[in-house]
Amino acid sequence: MPDSTLGRYRTHSGHTNRTNQSGRTCQSGRTWYRGQVVGAMILLLSLGSGLLVTGADASAESVRDFGAVGDGVADDSDALQRAVAESKTGRLEFPRGDYRITRTIEVDLTEISRLSLDGMGGVGRVTMAGPGPAFRFVGSHRGTANPAGFSDATWQNERMPQVDGLEILGDHPEADGIEFERVMQPTLHGVLIREVRNGVILSTRNRNLLIDACHLYNLSGIGVFFDRVNLHQAIIQGSHISYCKRGGIKIVDGEIRNFQITGNDIEYNYDRDEEDSADICIDLRDGTVAEGTITSNTIQAQPSPGGANLRFVGPENPQHHTPMSMWTITGNVIGNQEVNLHLVRCRGMAITGNHLYTGQQRTVVMEACRNLVFGPNSLDQSHNEGRGFTNGVTLRDCDAVTLSGLILDRCAAGDHETGGAIELFDSREVTVANCQILDPRFRGIYADGNRNLQLTGNTIVATDPDNPTDGEEAGEGEQAGDGGESAMIAAIEVRRPIGVNLVRDNLVGEGTAGDVVTDGGGVTVRDNENPAR
């Protein structure tokens, strides 16, 4: 037989196989038989060991098994409470349906042991038609996150309760989503909470919170509410927190440590009928919040009375040496509110690499802050063309603050008498360095009553003097575009200096009152350059 013919039937191992017309090799009868035997053995072993699952997961129980109807009409409160109390596996599934409840389902982990709720990929919905949270998880942990601080009961019965893929819908003005109290490692993943008052509530004491890939949407209250809680190690990541009227994420008092907010879309959390709206708000009248990061988020809203995208307020009379401190705010897009970033009585914070835009009143306001680094950041306002926003950076009564590497474009902060794109009032040991301030409406930098101030290496020029700085026609007396005159009054103005106020090595354009304007004594002006000279 020719070699070419032998090649069609003989493999390199010496076994003979047939080759069909397409060139594929078919198994011989012996090989086929062996495969059938192996398959049958695997099937028998699976049936014998219970590993073969058809339909529902054998390791879970359906709430329907405990009498839940899920038709959106029947009251399933008793059935769901019974399911929590009597579950054998600890994993409760909510098949597709609308499970209506009228009271809080209490999940007392000290009595029922480990438990998780599974919405089966988002198809299960619980409608809360009564006041309070739909689910309240309660544990007994009273220690810290230190391994030595845990009881055996916490690890055995209470750790890491999970809610996964479940929707919670409000149908009562005082309905809330989920509350955790004295719980270790509460974990939410893929949860949708909407049209309730407060979405997720952390109260009393908790540890190691994880909120991941969740949706908190259209709430009358707060998205994630840290209600006077003692909580360390919290992460909120990859989630949408939007249209929550009283705030996207809010902390009121308590003690918080190691808090990470990263990779979220946090937007339109405001109420035009109320004051002090904020996408992220930390309000410490009595407490301490430290060691936190806000990074890689989109944070935006609409201007509302007293509103801010981010607002941090520390206590007036702190009882702790670090009441509001040790935070980094990095790599975010933050914009479209009365004030984008509002810091009051904060200490030891670094704010870098962000884009901040559309501050109706100011981009950044710092009051009574200490040891802050702000910059480099972009404050470009191309979004504001024709909209009349003010923008600008304001410091009042601050200590040891560095502003550096900022880009401010067409800021209209201040007025003919005082103020400017960067304005510093009654502060101490402040440095403004290497900023680009282009086309300010009134002044590039305005300083009044500051001690030991340095203004160095900044570029402050009017690049387009024939156009008003906010893209609109200038009003009477605003000097913008009037016969080619600059809208800028002065590049730098320093009033009432204390100690040494140093203005050097800046590139300063000519304003209607000059380039650098001072009170004279107490201000050292040297080595500045005016490009028009």
mmCIF file of N, CA and C in Angstrom, residues 241-353:
data_model
loop_
_atom_site.group_PDB
_atom_site.id
_atom_site.type_symbol
_atom_site.label_atom_id
_atom_site.label_comp_id
_atom_site.label_asym_id
_atom_site.label_seq_id
_atom_site.Cartn_x
_atom_site.Cartn_y
_atom_site.Cartn_z
ATOM 1 N N ILE A 241 -24.204 56.163 42.987
ATOM 2 C CA ILE A 241 -24.931 56.754 44.116
ATOM 3 C C ILE A 241 -25.462 58.090 43.614
ATOM 4 N N SER A 242 -26.727 58.113 43.222
ATOM 5 C CA SER A 242 -27.230 59.258 42.466
ATOM 6 C C SER A 242 -28.642 59.632 42.898
ATOM 7 N N TYR A 243 -28.923 60.937 42.800
ATOM 8 C CA TYR A 243 -30.252 61.500 43.053
ATOM 9 C C TYR A 243 -30.738 61.196 44.467
ATOM 10 N N CYS A 244 -29.836 61.299 45.426
ATOM 11 C CA CYS A 244 -30.194 61.169 46.841
ATOM 12 C C CYS A 244 -30.266 62.583 47.415
ATOM 13 N N LYS A 245 -31.459 63.033 47.786
ATOM 14 C CA LYS A 245 -31.673 64.450 48.058
ATOM 15 C C LYS A 245 -30.874 64.973 49.258
ATOM 16 N N ARG A 246 -30.654 64.171 50.271
ATOM 17 C CA ARG A 246 -29.947 64.648 51.459
ATOM 18 C C ARG A 246 -28.473 64.276 51.456
ATOM 19 N N GLY A 247 -27.987 63.719 50.385
ATOM 20 C CA GLY A 247 -26.568 63.435 50.279
ATOM 21 C C GLY A 247 -26.295 62.059 49.722
ATOM 22 N N GLY A 248 -25.208 61.937 48.956
ATOM 23 C CA GLY A 248 -24.827 60.645 48.425
ATOM 24 C C GLY A 248 -24.211 59.765 49.493
ATOM 25 N N ILE A 249 -23.146 60.272 50.115
ATOM 26 C CA ILE A 249 -22.499 59.611 51.254
ATOM 27 C C ILE A 249 -22.401 60.654 52.359
ATOM 28 N N LYS A 250 -22.908 60.329 53.541
ATOM 29 C CA LYS A 250 -22.886 61.307 54.629
ATOM 30 C C LYS A 250 -22.475 60.653 55.933
ATOM 31 N N ILE A 251 -21.555 61.332 56.628
ATOM 32 C CA ILE A 251 -21.124 60.921 57.962
ATOM 33 C C ILE A 251 -21.545 61.999 58.939
ATOM 34 N N VAL A 252 -22.246 61.601 59.993
ATOM 35 C CA VAL A 252 -22.609 62.525 61.063
ATOM 36 C C VAL A 252 -21.990 62.012 62.361
ATOM 37 N N ASP A 253 -21.039 62.783 62.894
ATOM 38 C CA ASP A 253 -20.375 62.465 64.161
ATOM 39 C C ASP A 253 -19.787 61.052 64.142
ATOM 40 N N GLY A 254 -19.627 60.440 65.297
ATOM 41 C CA GLY A 254 -19.070 59.095 65.373
ATOM 42 C C GLY A 254 -17.555 59.078 65.264
ATOM 43 N N GLU A 255 -17.019 57.895 65.044
ATOM 44 C CA GLU A 255 -15.579 57.685 64.867
ATOM 45 C C GLU A 255 -15.364 56.790 63.661
ATOM 46 N N ILE A 256 -14.691 57.336 62.645
ATOM 47 C CA ILE A 256 -14.442 56.602 61.400
ATOM 48 C C ILE A 256 -12.931 56.584 61.157
ATOM 49 N N ARG A 257 -12.423 55.425 60.741
ATOM 50 C CA ARG A 257 -11.016 55.301 60.351
ATOM 51 C C ARG A 257 -10.925 54.402 59.104
ATOM 52 N N ASN A 258 -9.883 54.656 58.294
ATOM 53 C CA ASN A 258 -9.588 53.800 57.137
ATOM 54 C C ASN A 258 -10.800 53.684 56.214
ATOM 55 N N PHE A 259 -11.116 54.789 55.557
ATOM 56 C CA PHE A 259 -12.326 54.874 54.745
ATOM 57 C C PHE A 259 -11.912 55.170 53.307
ATOM 58 N N GLN A 260 -12.280 54.269 52.383
ATOM 59 C CA GLN A 260 -11.909 54.422 50.979
ATOM 60 C C GLN A 260 -13.172 54.573 50.130
ATOM 61 N N ILE A 261 -13.216 55.649 49.332
ATOM 62 C CA ILE A 261 -14.303 55.876 48.379
ATOM 63 C C ILE A 261 -13.652 55.951 47.003
ATOM 64 N N THR A 262 -13.833 54.936 46.170
ATOM 65 C CA THR A 262 -13.040 54.875 44.944
ATOM 66 C C THR A 262 -13.832 54.295 43.773
ATOM 67 N N GLY A 263 -13.662 54.934 42.615
ATOM 68 C CA GLY A 263 -14.207 54.398 41.374
ATOM 69 C C GLY A 263 -15.716 54.451 41.263
ATOM 70 N N ASN A 264 -16.353 55.433 41.936
ATOM 71 C CA ASN A 264 -17.810 55.523 41.920
ATOM 72 C C ASN A 264 -18.294 56.669 41.033
ATOM 73 N N ASP A 265 -19.555 56.598 40.669
ATOM 74 C CA ASP A 265 -20.250 57.712 40.035
ATOM 75 C C ASP A 265 -21.220 58.264 41.074
ATOM 76 N N ILE A 266 -20.889 59.428 41.651
ATOM 77 C CA ILE A 266 -21.662 60.012 42.747
ATOM 78 C C ILE A 266 -22.179 61.349 42.239
ATOM 79 N N GLU A 267 -23.453 61.408 41.870
ATOM 80 C CA GLU A 267 -23.900 62.615 41.185
ATOM 81 C C GLU A 267 -25.364 62.947 41.449
ATOM 82 N N TYR A 268 -25.650 64.253 41.305
ATOM 83 C CA TYR A 268 -27.009 64.803 41.423
ATOM 84 C C TYR A 268 -27.644 64.498 42.776
ATOM 85 N N ASN A 269 -26.821 64.542 43.814
ATOM 86 C CA ASN A 269 -27.320 64.367 45.177
ATOM 87 C C ASN A 269 -27.531 65.756 45.782
ATOM 88 N N TYR A 270 -28.694 66.335 45.520
ATOM 89 C CA TYR A 270 -28.974 67.704 45.947
ATOM 90 C C TYR A 270 -30.476 67.910 46.039
ATOM 91 N N ASP A 271 -30.857 69.005 46.695
ATOM 92 C CA ASP A 271 -32.259 69.356 46.825
ATOM 93 C C ASP A 271 -32.360 70.875 46.803
ATOM 94 N N ARG A 272 -32.981 71.416 45.796
ATOM 95 C CA ARG A 272 -33.086 72.870 45.674
ATOM 96 C C ARG A 272 -34.032 73.480 46.708
ATOM 97 N N ASP A 273 -34.791 72.650 47.405
ATOM 98 C CA ASP A 273 -35.695 73.163 48.434
ATOM 99 C C ASP A 273 -35.082 73.124 49.831
ATOM 100 N N GLU A 274 -33.866 72.628 49.947
ATOM 101 C CA GLU A 274 -33.184 72.547 51.238
ATOM 102 C C GLU A 274 -31.815 73.214 51.141
ATOM 103 N N GLU A 275 -31.192 73.449 52.292
ATOM 104 C CA GLU A 275 -29.845 74.000 52.327
ATOM 105 C C GLU A 275 -28.833 72.896 52.622
ATOM 106 N N ASP A 276 -27.589 73.180 52.251
ATOM 107 C CA ASP A 276 -26.449 72.321 52.609
ATOM 108 C C ASP A 276 -26.466 70.965 51.924
ATOM 109 N N SER A 277 -26.963 70.874 50.712
ATOM 110 C CA SER A 277 -26.845 69.620 49.974
ATOM 111 C C SER A 277 -25.369 69.316 49.702
ATOM 112 N N ALA A 278 -25.040 68.029 49.597
ATOM 113 C CA ALA A 278 -23.669 67.641 49.258
ATOM 114 C C ALA A 278 -23.670 66.220 48.717
ATOM 115 N N ASP A 279 -22.844 65.984 47.693
ATOM 116 C CA ASP A 279 -22.671 64.616 47.207
ATOM 117 C C ASP A 279 -21.960 63.761 48.248
ATOM 118 N N ILE A 280 -20.898 64.303 48.838
ATOM 119 C CA ILE A 280 -20.215 63.645 49.958
ATOM 120 C C ILE A 280 -20.114 64.669 51.076
ATOM 121 N N CYS A 281 -20.620 64.321 52.252
ATOM 122 C CA CYS A 281 -20.616 65.257 53.376
ATOM 123 C C CYS A 281 -20.127 64.550 54.632
ATOM 124 N N ILE A 282 -19.172 65.176 55.310
ATOM 125 C CA ILE A 282 -18.720 64.699 56.616
ATOM 126 C C ILE A 282 -18.952 65.845 57.591
ATOM 127 N N ASP A 283 -19.904 65.674 58.493
ATOM 128 C CA ASP A 283 -20.334 66.727 59.399
ATOM 129 C C ASP A 283 -20.047 66.290 60.828
ATOM 130 N N LEU A 284 -18.955 66.801 61.372
ATOM 131 C CA LEU A 284 -18.501 66.379 62.698
ATOM 132 C C LEU A 284 -18.704 67.510 63.707
ATOM 133 N N ARG A 285 -19.824 67.535 64.350
ATOM 134 C CA ARG A 285 -19.994 68.440 65.482
ATOM 135 C C ARG A 285 -19.391 67.805 66.728
ATOM 136 N N ASP A 286 -19.411 66.468 66.764
ATOM 137 C CA ASP A 286 -18.867 65.745 67.904
ATOM 138 C C ASP A 286 -18.359 64.395 67.400
ATOM 139 N N GLY A 287 -17.095 64.320 67.035
ATOM 140 C CA GLY A 287 -16.569 63.054 66.552
ATOM 141 C C GLY A 287 -15.209 63.220 65.924
ATOM 142 N N THR A 288 -14.766 62.173 65.247
ATOM 143 C CA THR A 288 -13.465 62.174 64.590
ATOM 144 C C THR A 288 -13.512 61.265 63.372
ATOM 145 N N VAL A 289 -13.007 61.769 62.243
ATOM 146 C CA VAL A 289 -12.934 61.003 61.002
ATOM 147 C C VAL A 289 -11.551 61.213 60.409
ATOM 148 N N ALA A 290 -10.803 60.163 60.218
ATOM 149 C CA ALA A 290 -9.434 60.303 59.741
ATOM 150 C C ALA A 290 -9.045 59.090 58.907
ATOM 151 N N GLU A 291 -7.938 59.244 58.153
ATOM 152 C CA GLU A 291 -7.357 58.171 57.360
ATOM 153 C C GLU A 291 -8.312 57.736 56.245
ATOM 154 N N GLY A 292 -8.567 58.653 55.317
ATOM 155 C CA GLY A 292 -9.501 58.353 54.244
ATOM 156 C C GLY A 292 -8.974 58.729 52.880
ATOM 157 N N THR A 293 -9.564 58.146 51.866
ATOM 158 C CA THR A 293 -9.197 58.409 50.480
ATOM 159 C C THR A 293 -10.463 58.549 49.639
ATOM 160 N N ILE A 294 -10.495 59.606 48.823
ATOM 161 C CA ILE A 294 -11.531 59.772 47.813
ATOM 162 C C ILE A 294 -10.806 59.865 46.477
ATOM 163 N N THR A 295 -10.916 58.832 45.659
ATOM 164 C CA THR A 295 -10.089 58.782 44.452
ATOM 165 C C THR A 295 -10.856 58.181 43.275
ATOM 166 N N SER A 296 -10.598 58.742 42.092
ATOM 167 C CA SER A 296 -11.095 58.210 40.815
ATOM 168 C C SER A 296 -12.612 58.138 40.742
ATOM 169 N N ASN A 297 -13.282 59.134 41.305
ATOM 170 C CA ASN A 297 -14.733 59.212 41.229
ATOM 171 C C ASN A 297 -15.160 60.346 40.302
ATOM 172 N N THR A 298 -16.369 60.239 39.776
ATOM 173 C CA THR A 298 -17.048 61.367 39.149
ATOM 174 C C THR A 298 -18.071 61.876 40.142
ATOM 175 N N ILE A 299 -17.936 63.156 40.528
ATOM 176 C CA ILE A 299 -18.779 63.728 41.578
ATOM 177 C C ILE A 299 -19.334 65.043 41.047
ATOM 178 N N GLN A 300 -20.633 65.073 40.750
ATOM 179 C CA GLN A 300 -21.209 66.279 40.176
ATOM 180 C C GLN A 300 -22.684 66.383 40.549
ATOM 181 N N ALA A 301 -23.225 67.612 40.469
ATOM 182 C CA ALA A 301 -24.605 67.832 40.873
ATOM 183 C C ALA A 301 -25.197 68.968 40.062
ATOM 184 N N GLN A 302 -26.091 69.729 40.688
ATOM 185 C CA GLN A 302 -26.623 70.967 40.156
ATOM 186 C C GLN A 302 -26.553 71.998 41.273
ATOM 187 N N PRO A 303 -26.295 73.269 40.947
ATOM 188 C CA PRO A 303 -26.229 74.276 42.010
ATOM 189 C C PRO A 303 -27.522 74.315 42.828
ATOM 190 N N SER A 304 -27.363 74.294 44.158
ATOM 191 C CA SER A 304 -28.494 74.330 45.069
ATOM 192 C C SER A 304 -28.112 75.179 46.270
ATOM 193 N N PRO A 305 -29.073 75.689 47.031
ATOM 194 C CA PRO A 305 -28.752 76.616 48.131
ATOM 195 C C PRO A 305 -27.758 76.033 49.124
ATOM 196 N N GLY A 306 -26.623 76.694 49.295
ATOM 197 C CA GLY A 306 -25.608 76.224 50.227
ATOM 198 C C GLY A 306 -24.978 74.907 49.842
ATOM 199 N N GLY A 307 -25.099 74.508 48.588
ATOM 200 C CA GLY A 307 -24.657 73.185 48.172
ATOM 201 C C GLY A 307 -23.161 73.093 47.934
ATOM 202 N N ALA A 308 -22.634 71.870 48.075
ATOM 203 C CA ALA A 308 -21.230 71.571 47.786
ATOM 204 C C ALA A 308 -21.141 70.158 47.246
ATOM 205 N N ASN A 309 -20.194 69.919 46.351
ATOM 206 C CA ASN A 309 -19.949 68.542 45.927
ATOM 207 C C ASN A 309 -19.325 67.736 47.067
ATOM 208 N N LEU A 310 -18.275 68.289 47.682
ATOM 209 C CA LEU A 310 -17.653 67.674 48.855
ATOM 210 C C LEU A 310 -17.641 68.711 49.969
ATOM 211 N N ARG A 311 -18.154 68.333 51.138
ATOM 212 C CA ARG A 311 -18.123 69.235 52.297
ATOM 213 C C ARG A 311 -17.617 68.469 53.514
ATOM 214 N N PHE A 312 -16.524 68.972 54.099
ATOM 215 C CA PHE A 312 -15.969 68.417 55.333
ATOM 216 C C PHE A 312 -16.048 69.503 56.398
ATOM 217 N N VAL A 313 -16.708 69.230 57.512
ATOM 218 C CA VAL A 313 -16.832 70.204 58.591
ATOM 219 C C VAL A 313 -16.362 69.554 59.881
ATOM 220 N N GLY A 314 -15.262 70.062 60.434
ATOM 221 C CA GLY A 314 -14.744 69.550 61.689
ATOM 222 C C GLY A 314 -15.373 70.249 62.881
ATOM 223 N N PRO A 315 -15.185 69.702 64.092
ATOM 224 C CA PRO A 315 -15.803 70.266 65.289
ATOM 225 C C PRO A 315 -15.177 71.597 65.690
ATOM 226 N N GLU A 316 -15.983 72.456 66.314
ATOM 227 C CA GLU A 316 -15.481 73.742 66.786
ATOM 228 C C GLU A 316 -14.577 73.564 67.993
ATOM 229 N N ASN A 317 -14.915 72.656 68.868
ATOM 230 C CA ASN A 317 -14.117 72.386 70.072
ATOM 231 C C ASN A 317 -13.777 70.901 70.107
ATOM 232 N N PRO A 318 -12.782 70.491 69.330
ATOM 233 C CA PRO A 318 -12.500 69.059 69.198
ATOM 234 C C PRO A 318 -12.033 68.430 70.502
ATOM 235 N N GLN A 319 -12.496 67.207 70.735
ATOM 236 C CA GLN A 319 -12.071 66.428 71.892
ATOM 237 C C GLN A 319 -10.993 65.411 71.522
ATOM 238 N N HIS A 320 -10.596 65.426 70.249
ATOM 239 C CA HIS A 320 -9.597 64.485 69.745
ATOM 240 C C HIS A 320 -8.549 65.277 68.988
ATOM 241 N N HIS A 321 -7.285 64.840 69.032
ATOM 242 C CA HIS A 321 -6.216 65.622 68.394
ATOM 243 C C HIS A 321 -6.245 65.532 66.867
ATOM 244 N N THR A 322 -6.956 64.567 66.313
ATOM 245 C CA THR A 322 -7.120 64.512 64.854
ATOM 246 C C THR A 322 -8.602 64.339 64.519
ATOM 247 N N PRO A 323 -9.406 65.374 64.722
ATOM 248 C CA PRO A 323 -10.851 65.208 64.489
ATOM 249 C C PRO A 323 -11.217 65.031 63.021
ATOM 250 N N MET A 324 -10.557 65.790 62.129
ATOM 251 C CA MET A 324 -10.853 65.709 60.690
ATOM 252 C C MET A 324 -9.529 65.836 59.954
ATOM 253 N N SER A 325 -8.889 64.702 59.682
ATOM 254 C CA SER A 325 -7.526 64.794 59.173
ATOM 255 C C SER A 325 -7.125 63.543 58.415
ATOM 256 N N MET A 326 -5.936 63.631 57.820
ATOM 257 C CA MET A 326 -5.306 62.513 57.122
ATOM 258 C C MET A 326 -6.183 61.971 56.001
ATOM 259 N N TRP A 327 -6.536 62.860 55.054
ATOM 260 C CA TRP A 327 -7.323 62.476 53.892
ATOM 261 C C TRP A 327 -6.557 62.823 52.629
ATOM 262 N N THR A 328 -6.738 62.001 51.604
ATOM 263 C CA THR A 328 -6.286 62.348 50.259
ATOM 264 C C THR A 328 -7.494 62.376 49.334
ATOM 265 N N ILE A 329 -7.533 63.391 48.470
ATOM 266 C CA ILE A 329 -8.590 63.525 47.469
ATOM 267 C C ILE A 329 -7.874 63.654 46.130
ATOM 268 N N THR A 330 -7.912 62.599 45.323
ATOM 269 C CA THR A 330 -7.012 62.491 44.174
ATOM 270 C C THR A 330 -7.728 61.900 42.963
ATOM 271 N N GLY A 331 -7.481 62.509 41.798
ATOM 272 C CA GLY A 331 -7.898 61.904 40.541
ATOM 273 C C GLY A 331 -9.389 61.878 40.300
ATOM 274 N N ASN A 332 -10.120 62.835 40.877
ATOM 275 C CA ASN A 332 -11.564 62.894 40.698
ATOM 276 C C ASN A 332 -11.959 63.985 39.709
ATOM 277 N N VAL A 333 -13.138 63.840 39.131
ATOM 278 C CA VAL A 333 -13.792 64.909 38.384
ATOM 279 C C VAL A 333 -14.913 65.427 39.269
ATOM 280 N N ILE A 334 -14.823 66.698 39.670
ATOM 281 C CA ILE A 334 -15.724 67.258 40.686
ATOM 282 C C ILE A 334 -16.302 68.557 40.156
ATOM 283 N N GLY A 335 -17.631 68.683 40.108
ATOM 284 C CA GLY A 335 -18.137 69.932 39.577
ATOM 285 C C GLY A 335 -19.617 70.156 39.681
ATOM 286 N N ASN A 336 -19.961 71.420 39.375
ATOM 287 C CA ASN A 336 -21.329 71.858 39.152
ATOM 288 C C ASN A 336 -22.128 71.941 40.447
ATOM 289 N N GLN A 337 -21.702 72.846 41.325
ATOM 290 C CA GLN A 337 -22.439 73.143 42.541
ATOM 291 C C GLN A 337 -22.131 74.585 42.933
ATOM 292 N N GLU A 338 -22.749 75.069 44.003
ATOM 293 C CA GLU A 338 -22.397 76.413 44.463
ATOM 294 C C GLU A 338 -20.925 76.470 44.839
ATOM 295 N N VAL A 339 -20.465 75.452 45.579
ATOM 296 C CA VAL A 339 -19.048 75.297 45.910
ATOM 297 C C VAL A 339 -18.674 73.854 45.597
ATOM 298 N N ASN A 340 -17.584 73.663 44.897
ATOM 299 C CA ASN A 340 -17.173 72.294 44.573
ATOM 300 C C ASN A 340 -16.569 71.585 45.788
ATOM 301 N N LEU A 341 -15.661 72.247 46.482
ATOM 302 C CA LEU A 341 -14.967 71.640 47.618
ATOM 303 C C LEU A 341 -14.979 72.623 48.780
ATOM 304 N N HIS A 342 -15.631 72.244 49.871
ATOM 305 C CA HIS A 342 -15.775 73.118 51.031
ATOM 306 C C HIS A 342 -15.181 72.419 52.248
ATOM 307 N N LEU A 343 -14.110 72.986 52.792
ATOM 308 C CA LEU A 343 -13.402 72.400 53.924
ATOM 309 C C LEU A 343 -13.442 73.375 55.093
ATOM 310 N N VAL A 344 -13.904 72.899 56.245
ATOM 311 C CA VAL A 344 -13.994 73.722 57.448
ATOM 312 C C VAL A 344 -13.340 72.969 58.601
ATOM 313 N N ARG A 345 -12.333 73.602 59.212
ATOM 314 C CA ARG A 345 -11.630 73.018 60.361
ATOM 315 C C ARG A 345 -11.085 71.622 60.045
ATOM 316 N N CYS A 346 -10.376 71.529 58.935
ATOM 317 C CA CYS A 346 -9.725 70.281 58.524
ATOM 318 C C CYS A 346 -8.221 70.410 58.720
ATOM 319 N N ARG A 347 -7.543 69.273 58.833
ATOM 320 C CA ARG A 347 -6.108 69.284 59.087
ATOM 321 C C ARG A 347 -5.440 68.113 58.369
ATOM 322 N N GLY A 348 -4.251 68.395 57.794
ATOM 323 C CA GLY A 348 -3.455 67.310 57.236
ATOM 324 C C GLY A 348 -4.113 66.615 56.072
ATOM 325 N N MET A 349 -4.418 67.354 55.005
ATOM 326 C CA MET A 349 -5.070 66.774 53.837
ATOM 327 C C MET A 349 -4.273 67.100 52.586
ATOM 328 N N ALA A 350 -4.271 66.171 51.627
ATOM 329 C CA ALA A 350 -3.611 66.374 50.339
ATOM 330 C C ALA A 350 -4.659 66.234 49.240
ATOM 331 N N ILE A 351 -4.792 67.290 48.413
ATOM 332 C CA ILE A 351 -5.814 67.331 47.367
ATOM 333 C C ILE A 351 -5.095 67.588 46.051
ATOM 334 N N THR A 352 -4.921 66.555 45.245
ATOM 335 C CA THR A 352 -4.076 66.660 44.059
ATOM 336 C C THR A 352 -4.690 65.919 42.879
ATOM 337 N N GLY A 353 -4.341 66.387 41.686
ATOM 338 C CA GLY A 353 -4.663 65.659 40.470
ATOM 339 C C GLY A 353 -6.131 65.575 40.132
#
